Amino acid sequence: MKKIFLAVLLSVIVAEISAQEVNNFRREHPVISPEIGDSTITFRLRAPEAQKVGLFAAFLNNNVDMVRNENGVWEFTTALPSPELYLYKFIVDGIQVCDPNNAFQQRDGVNYYSMVIIPGERTENYWESKSKHGTIHQIWYESPTLGITRRMYVYTPYGYESGNDSYPVLYLFHGAGGDEDAWTNMGRTRQIMDNLIEKGEAVPMIVVMPNGNPNQAAAAPLRIPTNRDFNPRDPKNADAYAHSVAKDIIPFVESHFRCKSEKQYRAVAGLSMGGGHTIAVSGLYPELFDYICPLSNGIRADQTTLERLDNLKSAGYKLYWLGCGSDDFLIQRANALDSTLTAKQMPHTYFKNDGGHTWNNWRLYLNTFAKLLFR
Amino acid sequence: MKKIFLAVLLSVIVAEISAQEVNNFRREHPVISPEIGDSTITFRLRAPEAQKVGLFAAFLNNNVDMVRNENGVWEFTTALPSPELYLYKFIVDGIQVCDPNNAFQQRDGVNYYSMVIIPGERTENYWESKSKHGTIHQIWYESPTLGITRRMYVYTPYGYESGNDSYPVLYLFHGAGGDEDAWTNMGRTRQIMDNLIEKGEAVPMIVVMPNGNPNQAAAAPLRIPTNRDFNPRDPKNADAYAHSVAKDIIPFVESHFRCKSEKQYRAVAGLSMGGGHTIAVSGLYPELFDYICPLSNGIRADQTTLERLDNLKSAGYKLYWLGCGSDDFLIQRANALDSTLTAKQMPHTYFKNDGGHTWNNWRLYLNTFAKLLFR
C-alpha cells in the first residue's frame, strides 16, 4: 500500500506544477531511448503517473520490470545483445506501448513495435547503403484467378529508371499474418538488396513482393475488406495462390517492368506459408523457375508433393536452397524436404542454423541466398 | 481511496485467473474500437490494470476521461462527429497509446496516431477508389544543390506502367515537421487522386512529393543522419530548397518519368513551409509553372517577395489558387498575399474556409484545386 499512497501523493504534487514548468523540464531533460553504449543498452520511458512499467524486448527471455528514477523516468539497462534487429515494447500498467522517443517502428500484421538495430557484421546490410538506393513501387494488378485487384511491392535496383537494361526477377513471398509490406518493412529487403548490389555481392535484380493472402487485396491498414466470395480454407482453393503467381503475377510483372523473362532469370523464395507457396508453384509450374528457396518450411511427404518434386526434377533447375533454424517449429518439415530431395537425388543446399521461426532468420536467409541467384 | 482499494482487490482476483482463462475471455469478448454507430462513436481499450484512461481525439476540444466497465474495458461514447479523417490516442496513466485494436495509423513526423474516417461527402475520396489505383514510387535522386542523395515519393496514375502516354506533373510540398511520406500518409494523396481521376474530375497526372527539409535525405524513421554541413538557418541558404526544386528535382522527374515538360503541364502546391517553397520557386523561376497553389501560408509583403510576384506577373500563369482557414495562425499572411495579388491586378482565387492549420484543410484543398489543374 505504501507505493499507492506515494503515487497518490506524487500525483497531487505533480498537479501543482504548471504545464509550462513540465514542458521546460522535459526540454531540459530529454529522454534518450534506446541508448546503445559500448557494452550496454538502456531503455527509458518518462511515465511519472504509471504504477508499473515493464519491457518486452525480443532478445530477452522474459519481460522485465523497469525501475523508476526520481524524475519519473523508468529505466532498464542490460548487456548489449549480439548484433541483430530487435523489436521491443514497453508495458505500462498492463498496456503495450511503442517507445515515444524512437520513431523507428515496424508493423507486424496488425501490431506495431519499436525497433533497434545493434551494429555488427550480421546487421551491416540492414542499414541504408552508402549512396545507391533502389526504388520501391507500390503497384496494383488484376488477379482474374483470385477475382480481385491486388497490391504488390516491387523493388527495382538503382539505375533501373535511368537505363534500358532488363533484369532477372526474384519473387519473394511472406508468411501467414503478413502482407505485401512485410518483406520491405520487417525484412529490410530494400536495404539488404541495395547493400549487396552496391558491394557487387549480388546481381542487380528486381524483387517482387506480392500479397500471399488470396482473399486480401492489400495490407490490413488500407482497410479494404477481404474477398468474402473466396474461401481460402476450401480444399478446391488450396493451390489458388500458386496458380495466381503463374497466371496473374508473372505476366503482369513481365509486361510492366523490364525483365529477363526466361527460366534462368526467375527465382522464387518465401518464408513459412510463403515457403509452402514456393514449393507449390515450383512444382506445379516446373518450367518457370531455376532458383527455388523455401525458408522455414518444408513438406509432409504426401503423394501430391512427391509428384510435384518429380516434375521439378524432370524439368531441371539450377539452385534449390532450403533454410531453417534448429528451433523452428517447422524444422521436421524442413528435414523431410531435405531427406526427400536427397532420396530423389535432387541437388540442393540445406542452410540449417540456430534460431527459430523469426525475421532474424529470414533477413539472414535473404542476405545469404540472394548472393547465389542468377550466377 | 475507494477506487484504489477496488483496483487492488480486482488485481488480486485477476491474478487468480489462469492465462488460459484470460485468453479465452478475450477471444469471446473481442474489443471493437472505434465502433461507428448511426449517430454515435465509441472508443474502447481493454486495460484492467490501468488507474486512469483518457482519450485524445482530434474532434474533441479537450481530452476526456474514459469509464471502466466490469470487464476491465474502458469506454467513451459520444455523438458522431462530422465526416472527416480524425486522429486519436488513448492516455493510459499519463502515457499516450495507439489503439491496439485498430491497425489504421498515421505517422505525423516522429509521432504515431490511430485514425478513423467518418463516412460522408467530405471524406468519400479519402477511401480507396473502386478499382483503379495509381502507383507510389519511393525513389532516390541526387541533389547537387543540397549535396545529398534524397528520397521522394512519386504518384503515377492508373495505366502509367501499361501505356505510353506522357502526363502533366503536380509538385506537392509538405510543411515543417513533415517529410516525403506526409502527403501520401497524412494527406491521402493516392486515394484522393485515384478517386478524382476515376470519376473524371481531375486530369490524370503525376504527383511528385519530395522531402522539403533541405538538410534531410529522407524521413526520420529511416534513421539517416541529417546533413550537418548544411545549415538551413543560414540566410544564404534561404532559397536553397527552391533552387533544388528547379535544378535537381524537375530535371530528375522529367528524365525518369514520362512527363509533359512544358510550363502549361507543371503545377506547384505546398502547405505551410511548403506554401513558402511554392511562393519562392514560382517567383524565382516564373517560367516553370502555370499553376501555383500555396496552402495555409502567404507573404510578409517585403521587397524580395514583391519583386518575385512582379516576375511571375510578367511571365504569366493560368491559375493562382490560395487556400487558408479562418482559424489558421498564418491567416494574416494569406490575407496579405491575397491583397497584394489584388493590388497588382494578378488574377487569383482565394479559397477561404473554416478551420485551422490542419491536415483536415490540406486534404480538402488538394481535393479541390486538383480538379482545376491542366484544364
CSV table of N, CA, C and O in Angstrom, one decimal, chain B residues 206-288:
chain,number,residue,atom,x,y,z
B,206,ILE,N,0.9,13.0,-62.8
B,206,ILE,CA,1.9,12.6,-61.9
B,206,ILE,C,1.9,13.6,-60.8
B,206,ILE,O,1.8,14.8,-61.0
B,207,VAL,N,2.1,13.0,-59.5
B,207,VAL,CA,2.3,13.9,-58.4
B,207,VAL,C,3.6,13.6,-57.7
B,207,VAL,O,3.9,12.5,-57.4
B,208,VAL,N,4.5,14.6,-57.6
B,208,VAL,CA,5.8,14.5,-57.1
B,208,VAL,C,5.9,15.1,-55.6
B,208,VAL,O,5.5,16.2,-55.5
B,209,MET,N,6.2,14.2,-54.7
B,209,MET,CA,6.2,14.7,-53.3
B,209,MET,C,7.6,14.5,-52.7
B,209,MET,O,8.0,13.5,-52.2
B,210,PRO,N,8.4,15.6,-52.8
B,210,PRO,CA,9.8,15.5,-52.3
B,210,PRO,C,9.9,15.8,-50.8
B,210,PRO,O,8.9,16.1,-50.2
B,211,ASN,N,11.1,15.6,-50.3
B,211,ASN,CA,11.3,16.0,-48.9
B,211,ASN,C,11.7,17.4,-48.9
B,211,ASN,O,12.7,17.8,-49.5
B,212,GLY,N,11.0,18.3,-48.1
B,212,GLY,CA,11.2,19.7,-48.1
B,212,GLY,C,12.2,20.2,-47.1
B,212,GLY,O,12.4,21.4,-47.0
B,213,ASN,N,12.8,19.3,-46.3
B,213,ASN,CA,13.8,19.7,-45.3
B,213,ASN,C,15.2,19.6,-45.9
B,213,ASN,O,15.7,18.5,-46.2
B,214,PRO,N,15.8,20.7,-46.3
B,214,PRO,CA,16.9,20.7,-47.2
B,214,PRO,C,18.2,20.0,-46.6
B,214,PRO,O,19.1,19.6,-47.4
B,215,ASN,N,18.2,19.7,-45.3
B,215,ASN,CA,19.4,19.0,-44.7
B,215,ASN,C,19.1,17.6,-44.5
B,215,ASN,O,19.9,16.9,-43.9
B,216,GLN,N,17.9,17.1,-44.9
B,216,GLN,CA,17.5,15.7,-44.6
B,216,GLN,C,17.4,14.9,-45.9
B,216,GLN,O,16.8,15.3,-46.8
B,217,ALA,N,18.0,13.7,-45.8
B,217,ALA,CA,17.9,12.8,-47.0
B,217,ALA,C,16.6,12.2,-47.2
B,217,ALA,O,16.1,12.0,-48.3
B,218,ALA,N,15.9,11.8,-46.1
B,218,ALA,CA,14.7,11.1,-46.1
B,218,ALA,C,14.0,11.1,-44.8
B,218,ALA,O,14.6,11.6,-43.8
B,219,ALA,N,12.8,10.6,-44.7
B,219,ALA,CA,12.0,10.6,-43.4
B,219,ALA,C,12.8,10.1,-42.2
B,219,ALA,O,13.6,9.1,-42.4
B,220,ALA,N,12.6,10.7,-41.1
B,220,ALA,CA,13.3,10.3,-39.9
B,220,ALA,C,13.3,8.8,-39.5
B,220,ALA,O,14.4,8.3,-39.1
B,221,PRO,N,12.2,8.1,-39.7
B,221,PRO,CA,12.3,6.7,-39.3
B,221,PRO,C,13.3,5.9,-40.1
B,221,PRO,O,13.6,4.8,-39.7
B,222,LEU,N,13.8,6.4,-41.3
B,222,LEU,CA,14.8,5.6,-42.0
B,222,LEU,C,16.2,5.7,-41.3
B,222,LEU,O,17.1,5.0,-41.6
B,223,ARG,N,16.3,6.6,-40.3
B,223,ARG,CA,17.5,6.8,-39.5
B,223,ARG,C,18.7,7.2,-40.2
B,223,ARG,O,19.8,6.7,-40.0
B,224,ILE,N,18.5,8.0,-41.3
B,224,ILE,CA,19.7,8.6,-42.0
B,224,ILE,C,20.0,9.9,-41.3
B,224,ILE,O,19.1,10.8,-41.2
B,225,PRO,N,21.2,10.1,-40.8
B,225,PRO,CA,21.5,11.4,-40.1
B,225,PRO,C,21.3,12.6,-41.1
B,225,PRO,O,21.5,12.4,-42.3
B,226,THR,N,21.0,13.7,-40.5
B,226,THR,CA,20.8,14.9,-41.4
B,226,THR,C,22.2,15.4,-41.8
B,226,THR,O,23.2,15.0,-41.2
B,227,ASN,N,22.2,16.2,-42.8
B,227,ASN,CA,23.5,16.7,-43.4
B,227,ASN,C,24.0,17.9,-42.5
B,227,ASN,O,23.4,19.0,-42.6
B,228,ARG,N,25.0,17.7,-41.7
B,228,ARG,CA,25.4,18.7,-40.8
B,228,ARG,C,26.2,19.8,-41.5
B,228,ARG,O,26.4,20.9,-40.9
B,229,ASP,N,26.6,19.6,-42.7
B,229,ASP,CA,27.4,20.6,-43.4
B,229,ASP,C,26.4,21.7,-43.9
B,229,ASP,O,26.9,22.7,-44.4
B,230,PHE,N,25.1,21.4,-43.9
B,230,PHE,CA,24.2,22.3,-44.5
B,230,PHE,C,23.3,22.9,-43.3
B,230,PHE,O,22.6,22.2,-42.6
B,231,ASN,N,23.4,24.2,-43.2
B,231,ASN,CA,22.6,24.9,-42.1
B,231,ASN,C,21.4,25.6,-42.7
B,231,ASN,O,21.6,26.6,-43.4
B,232,PRO,N,20.2,25.0,-42.5
B,232,PRO,CA,19.0,25.6,-43.2
B,232,PRO,C,18.7,27.0,-42.6
B,232,PRO,O,18.0,27.8,-43.3
B,233,ARG,N,19.3,27.4,-41.5
B,233,ARG,CA,19.0,28.7,-40.9
B,233,ARG,C,20.0,29.8,-41.4
B,233,ARG,O,19.8,31.0,-41.1
B,234,ASP,N,21.0,29.4,-42.1
B,234,ASP,CA,22.0,30.4,-42.6
B,234,ASP,C,21.2,31.2,-43.7
B,234,ASP,O,20.7,30.6,-44.7
B,235,PRO,N,21.2,32.5,-43.6
B,235,PRO,CA,20.5,33.3,-44.6
B,235,PRO,C,20.8,33.0,-46.0
B,235,PRO,O,20.0,33.1,-46.9
B,236,LYS,N,22.1,32.6,-46.3
B,236,LYS,CA,22.5,32.3,-47.7
B,236,LYS,C,21.8,31.1,-48.2
B,236,LYS,O,21.8,30.8,-49.4
B,237,ASN,N,21.3,30.3,-47.3
B,237,ASN,CA,20.6,29.1,-47.7
B,237,ASN,C,19.0,29.2,-47.8
B,237,ASN,O,18.3,28.3,-48.0
B,238,ALA,N,18.6,30.5,-47.7
B,238,ALA,CA,17.1,30.7,-47.6
B,238,ALA,C,16.4,30.1,-48.8
B,238,ALA,O,15.3,29.5,-48.6
B,239,ASP,N,16.9,30.3,-50.0
B,239,ASP,CA,16.2,29.8,-51.1
B,239,ASP,C,16.8,28.5,-51.7
B,239,ASP,O,16.5,28.1,-52.8
B,240,ALA,N,17.7,27.8,-50.9
B,240,ALA,CA,18.4,26.6,-51.4
B,240,ALA,C,17.4,25.6,-51.8
B,240,ALA,O,17.6,24.9,-52.9
B,241,TYR,N,16.3,25.3,-51.1
B,241,TYR,CA,15.4,24.3,-51.4
B,241,TYR,C,14.7,24.6,-52.7
B,241,TYR,O,14.5,23.8,-53.6
B,242,ALA,N,14.3,25.9,-52.9
B,242,ALA,CA,13.6,26.3,-54.1
B,242,ALA,C,14.5,26.1,-55.3
B,242,ALA,O,14.0,25.6,-56.4
B,243,HIS,N,15.8,26.4,-55.1
B,243,HIS,CA,16.7,26.2,-56.2
B,243,HIS,C,16.8,24.7,-56.6
B,243,HIS,O,16.9,24.3,-57.7
B,244,SER,N,16.8,23.9,-55.5
B,244,SER,CA,17.0,22.4,-55.7
B,244,SER,C,15.8,21.9,-56.5
B,244,SER,O,15.9,20.9,-57.2
B,245,VAL,N,14.6,22.5,-56.2
B,245,VAL,CA,13.4,22.0,-57.0
B,245,VAL,C,13.6,22.3,-58.5
B,245,VAL,O,13.4,21.4,-59.3
B,246,ALA,N,14.1,23.4,-58.8
B,246,ALA,CA,14.3,23.8,-60.2
B,246,ALA,C,15.5,23.1,-60.9
B,246,ALA,O,15.4,22.6,-62.0
B,247,LYS,N,16.6,22.9,-60.1
B,247,LYS,CA,17.8,22.4,-60.7
B,247,LYS,C,18.0,20.9,-60.6
B,247,LYS,O,18.6,20.3,-61.4
B,248,ASP,N,17.4,20.3,-59.5
B,248,ASP,CA,17.6,18.9,-59.3
B,248,ASP,C,16.3,18.1,-59.5
B,248,ASP,O,16.3,17.1,-60.2
B,249,ILE,N,15.2,18.5,-58.8
B,249,ILE,CA,14.0,17.7,-58.8
B,249,ILE,C,13.3,17.6,-60.2
B,249,ILE,O,13.1,16.5,-60.7
B,250,ILE,N,13.1,18.8,-60.7
B,250,ILE,CA,12.3,18.8,-62.0
B,250,ILE,C,13.1,18.1,-63.1
B,250,ILE,O,12.6,17.2,-63.8
B,251,PRO,N,14.4,18.4,-63.3
B,251,PRO,CA,15.2,17.6,-64.3
B,251,PRO,C,15.2,16.1,-64.0
B,251,PRO,O,15.0,15.3,-65.0
B,252,PHE,N,15.3,15.7,-62.8
B,252,PHE,CA,15.2,14.3,-62.5
B,252,PHE,C,13.9,13.7,-62.9
B,252,PHE,O,13.8,12.6,-63.5
B,253,VAL,N,12.8,14.3,-62.5
B,253,VAL,CA,11.5,13.8,-62.7
B,253,VAL,C,11.2,13.7,-64.2
B,253,VAL,O,10.8,12.7,-64.8
B,254,GLU,N,11.6,14.8,-64.9
B,254,GLU,CA,11.3,14.8,-66.4
B,254,GLU,C,12.2,13.9,-67.2
B,254,GLU,O,11.9,13.5,-68.3
B,255,SER,N,13.3,13.4,-66.6
B,255,SER,CA,14.2,12.4,-67.3
B,255,SER,C,13.9,11.0,-66.9
B,255,SER,O,14.4,10.1,-67.5
B,256,HIS,N,13.2,10.8,-65.8
B,256,HIS,CA,12.9,9.5,-65.3
B,256,HIS,C,11.4,9.0,-65.4
B,256,HIS,O,11.1,7.8,-65.2
B,257,PHE,N,10.5,9.9,-65.6
B,257,PHE,CA,9.1,9.6,-65.8
B,257,PHE,C,8.6,10.2,-67.1
B,257,PHE,O,9.2,11.2,-67.6
B,258,ARG,N,7.6,9.6,-67.7
B,258,ARG,CA,7.0,10.2,-68.9
B,258,ARG,C,6.2,11.4,-68.6
B,258,ARG,O,5.0,11.3,-68.3
B,259,CYS,N,6.8,12.6,-68.7
B,259,CYS,CA,6.1,13.8,-68.3
B,259,CYS,C,6.0,14.7,-69.5
B,259,CYS,O,6.8,14.7,-70.4
B,260,LYS,N,4.9,15.5,-69.5
B,260,LYS,CA,4.8,16.6,-70.4
B,260,LYS,C,5.7,17.8,-69.8
B,260,LYS,O,5.3,18.2,-68.7
B,261,SER,N,6.7,18.2,-70.4
B,261,SER,CA,7.7,19.1,-69.8
B,261,SER,C,7.6,20.5,-70.2
B,261,SER,O,8.6,21.1,-70.4
B,262,GLU,N,6.4,21.0,-70.4
B,262,GLU,CA,6.2,22.4,-70.7
B,262,GLU,C,5.5,23.1,-69.5
B,262,GLU,O,4.8,22.4,-68.8
B,263,LYS,N,5.7,24.4,-69.4
B,263,LYS,CA,5.1,25.2,-68.3
B,263,LYS,C,3.6,24.9,-68.1
B,263,LYS,O,3.1,24.8,-67.0
B,264,GLN,N,2.9,24.8,-69.2
B,264,GLN,CA,1.4,24.6,-69.1
B,264,GLN,C,1.1,23.2,-68.5
B,264,GLN,O,-0.1,23.0,-68.2
B,265,TYR,N,2.1,22.3,-68.3
B,265,TYR,CA,1.8,21.0,-67.8
B,265,TYR,C,2.5,20.8,-66.4
B,265,TYR,O,2.7,19.7,-65.9
B,266,ARG,N,2.9,22.0,-65.8
B,266,ARG,CA,3.5,21.9,-64.5
B,266,ARG,C,2.7,22.7,-63.5
B,266,ARG,O,2.4,23.9,-63.8
B,267,ALA,N,2.5,22.1,-62.3
B,267,ALA,CA,1.8,22.8,-61.2
B,267,ALA,C,2.7,22.6,-60.0
B,267,ALA,O,3.4,21.7,-59.8
B,268,VAL,N,2.5,23.6,-59.1
B,268,VAL,CA,3.3,23.5,-57.8
B,268,VAL,C,2.3,23.9,-56.7
B,268,VAL,O,1.5,24.9,-56.8
B,269,ALA,N,2.4,23.2,-55.6
B,269,ALA,CA,1.5,23.4,-54.4
B,269,ALA,C,2.2,23.0,-53.2
B,269,ALA,O,3.1,22.1,-53.2
B,270,GLY,N,1.9,23.6,-52.1
B,270,GLY,CA,2.5,23.2,-50.8
B,270,GLY,C,1.8,23.8,-49.6
B,270,GLY,O,1.2,24.8,-49.8
B,271,LEU,N,2.0,23.1,-48.5
B,271,LEU,CA,1.3,23.6,-47.3
B,271,LEU,C,2.3,24.2,-46.3
B,271,LEU,O,3.4,23.7,-46.2
B,272,SER,N,1.9,25.2,-45.7
B,272,SER,CA,2.7,25.9,-44.6
B,272,SER,C,4.1,26.1,-45.1
B,272,SER,O,4.3,26.9,-46.1
B,273,MET,N,5.2,25.5,-44.6
B,273,MET,CA,6.5,25.7,-45.1
B,273,MET,C,6.6,25.5,-46.6
B,273,MET,O,7.2,26.1,-47.3
B,274,GLY,N,5.8,24.4,-47.0
B,274,GLY,CA,5.7,24.1,-48.4
B,274,GLY,C,5.0,25.1,-49.2
B,274,GLY,O,5.2,25.3,-50.5
B,275,GLY,N,4.1,25.9,-48.6
B,275,GLY,CA,3.5,27.1,-49.2
B,275,GLY,C,4.5,28.1,-49.5
B,275,GLY,O,4.5,28.8,-50.6
B,276,GLY,N,5.4,28.3,-48.5
B,276,GLY,CA,6.5,29.2,-48.7
B,276,GLY,C,7.4,28.8,-49.9
B,276,GLY,O,7.8,29.6,-50.7
B,277,HIS,N,7.7,27.5,-49.9
B,277,HIS,CA,8.5,26.9,-51.0
B,277,HIS,C,7.8,27.2,-52.4
B,277,HIS,O,8.5,27.5,-53.4
B,278,THR,N,6.5,27.0,-52.4
B,278,THR,CA,5.7,27.3,-53.6
B,278,THR,C,5.8,28.7,-54.1
B,278,THR,O,6.0,29.0,-55.3
B,279,ILE,N,5.7,29.6,-53.1
B,279,ILE,CA,5.8,31.1,-53.5
B,279,ILE,C,7.2,31.4,-54.0
B,279,ILE,O,7.4,32.1,-54.9
B,280,ALA,N,8.2,30.8,-53.3
B,280,ALA,CA,9.6,31.1,-53.6
B,280,ALA,C,9.9,30.6,-55.0
B,280,ALA,O,10.5,31.3,-55.8
B,281,VAL,N,9.6,29.3,-55.3
B,281,VAL,CA,10.1,28.7,-56.5
B,281,VAL,C,9.3,29.3,-57.7
B,281,VAL,O,9.9,29.5,-58.8
B,282,SER,N,8.1,29.6,-57.5
B,282,SER,CA,7.3,30.2,-58.6
B,282,SER,C,7.7,31.6,-58.9
B,282,SER,O,7.5,32.1,-60.0
B,283,GLY,N,8.3,32.3,-57.9
B,283,GLY,CA,8.8,33.7,-58.1
B,283,GLY,C,10.2,33.7,-58.7
B,283,GLY,O,10.6,34.5,-59.5
B,284,LEU,N,11.0,32.8,-58.2
B,284,LEU,CA,12.4,32.7,-58.6
B,284,LEU,C,12.5,32.1,-60.1
B,284,LEU,O,13.4,32.5,-60.8
B,285,TYR,N,11.6,31.2,-60.4
B,285,TYR,CA,11.6,30.6,-61.7
B,285,TYR,C,10.2,30.7,-62.3
B,285,TYR,O,9.5,29.7,-62.5
B,286,PRO,N,9.9,31.9,-62.7
B,286,PRO,CA,8.5,32.2,-63.1
B,286,PRO,C,8.2,31.5,-64.5
B,286,PRO,O,7.0,31.5,-64.9
B,287,GLU,N,9.2,31.0,-65.1
B,287,GLU,CA,9.0,30.3,-66.4
B,287,GLU,C,8.6,28.9,-66.3
B,287,GLU,O,8.3,28.2,-67.2
B,288,LEU,N,8.6,28.4,-65.0
B,288,LEU,CA,8.4,26.9,-64.8
B,288,LEU,C,6.9,26.5,-64.7
B,288,LEU,O,6.6,25.4,-65.2
